[in-house]
XYZ file of C-alpha atoms in Angstrom:
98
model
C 100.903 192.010 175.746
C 102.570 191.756 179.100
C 101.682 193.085 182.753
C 103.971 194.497 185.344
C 105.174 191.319 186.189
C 106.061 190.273 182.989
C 103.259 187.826 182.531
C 101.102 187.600 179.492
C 98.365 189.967 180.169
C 94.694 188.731 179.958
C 93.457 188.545 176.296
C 90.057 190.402 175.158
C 87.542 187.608 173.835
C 83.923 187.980 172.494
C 81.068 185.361 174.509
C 78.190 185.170 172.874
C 78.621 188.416 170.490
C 79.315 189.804 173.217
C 81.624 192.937 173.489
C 84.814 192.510 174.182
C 86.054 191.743 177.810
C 89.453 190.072 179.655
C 89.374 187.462 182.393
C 90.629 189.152 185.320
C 94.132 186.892 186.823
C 94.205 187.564 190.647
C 98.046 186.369 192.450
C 98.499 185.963 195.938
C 101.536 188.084 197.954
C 104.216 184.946 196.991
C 103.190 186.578 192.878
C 101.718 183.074 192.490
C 98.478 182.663 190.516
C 95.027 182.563 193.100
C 92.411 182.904 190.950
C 90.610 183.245 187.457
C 87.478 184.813 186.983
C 85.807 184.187 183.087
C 83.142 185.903 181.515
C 80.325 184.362 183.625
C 81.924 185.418 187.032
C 82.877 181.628 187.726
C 85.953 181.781 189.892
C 88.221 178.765 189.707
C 90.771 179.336 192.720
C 94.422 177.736 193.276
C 96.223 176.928 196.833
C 100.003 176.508 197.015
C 102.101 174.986 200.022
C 104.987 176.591 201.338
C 107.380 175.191 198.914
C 105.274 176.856 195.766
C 104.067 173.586 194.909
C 99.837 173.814 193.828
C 98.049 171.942 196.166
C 94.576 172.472 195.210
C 92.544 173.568 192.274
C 88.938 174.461 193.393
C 86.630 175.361 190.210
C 83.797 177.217 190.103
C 80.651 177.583 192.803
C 78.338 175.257 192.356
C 80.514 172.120 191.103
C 81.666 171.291 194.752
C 84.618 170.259 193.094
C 88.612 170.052 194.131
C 91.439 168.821 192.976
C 94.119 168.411 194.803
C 97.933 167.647 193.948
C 100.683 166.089 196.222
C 104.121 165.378 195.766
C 107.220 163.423 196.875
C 110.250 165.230 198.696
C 111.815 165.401 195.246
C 108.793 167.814 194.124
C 107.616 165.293 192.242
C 103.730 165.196 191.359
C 102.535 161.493 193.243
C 99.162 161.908 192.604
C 96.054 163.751 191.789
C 92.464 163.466 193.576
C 89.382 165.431 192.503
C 86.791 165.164 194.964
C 83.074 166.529 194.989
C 80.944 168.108 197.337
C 84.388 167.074 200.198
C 83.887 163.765 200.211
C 82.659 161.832 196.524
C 86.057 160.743 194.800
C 85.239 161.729 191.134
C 88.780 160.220 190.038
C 92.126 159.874 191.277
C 95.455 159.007 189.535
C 99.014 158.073 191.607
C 102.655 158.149 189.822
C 105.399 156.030 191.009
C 109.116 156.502 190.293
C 110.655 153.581 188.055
């Protein structure tokens, strides 16, 4: 099952014996994926920079949490932080270039 732009199209799923629903994709004007939306109305959003690179992954309310993404000039992924609540460092990981 595919949308008008040619990307998979949400799949129904059952929650709890629950009737069957889909998981509403939102993109942004670039076509690039800015949100998800499950069952439970928990929104987990993305953020891109200007060379389509994902910057940020912000999940749902509540979890103060954020992971963000940077990169080298090669658009390389350097490293990955995921902060809480803007300033608690939950983990972070860095990649170097043998």
């Amino acid at each position: 099952m595919h949308n008008a732009h040619e990307r998979s199209a949400p799949r129904p799923s059952e929650k709890g014996g629950a009737s069957n629903s889909e998981a509403p994709y939102a993109y942004d004007a670039a076509n690039r994926l800015s949100s998800v939306t499950d069952w439970d109305s928990n929104v987990i959003a993305y953020s891109y920079d200007d060379a389509n690179r994902m910057t940020a992954t912000t999940l749902p309310s509540g979890t103060g949490i954020v992971s963000s993404f940077s990169y080298d000039n090669a658009d390389r992924l350097t490293g990955i932080s995921h902060v809480k609540n803007g300033s608690t460092t939950i983990a972070s990981v860095a990649y170097t270039l043998d």
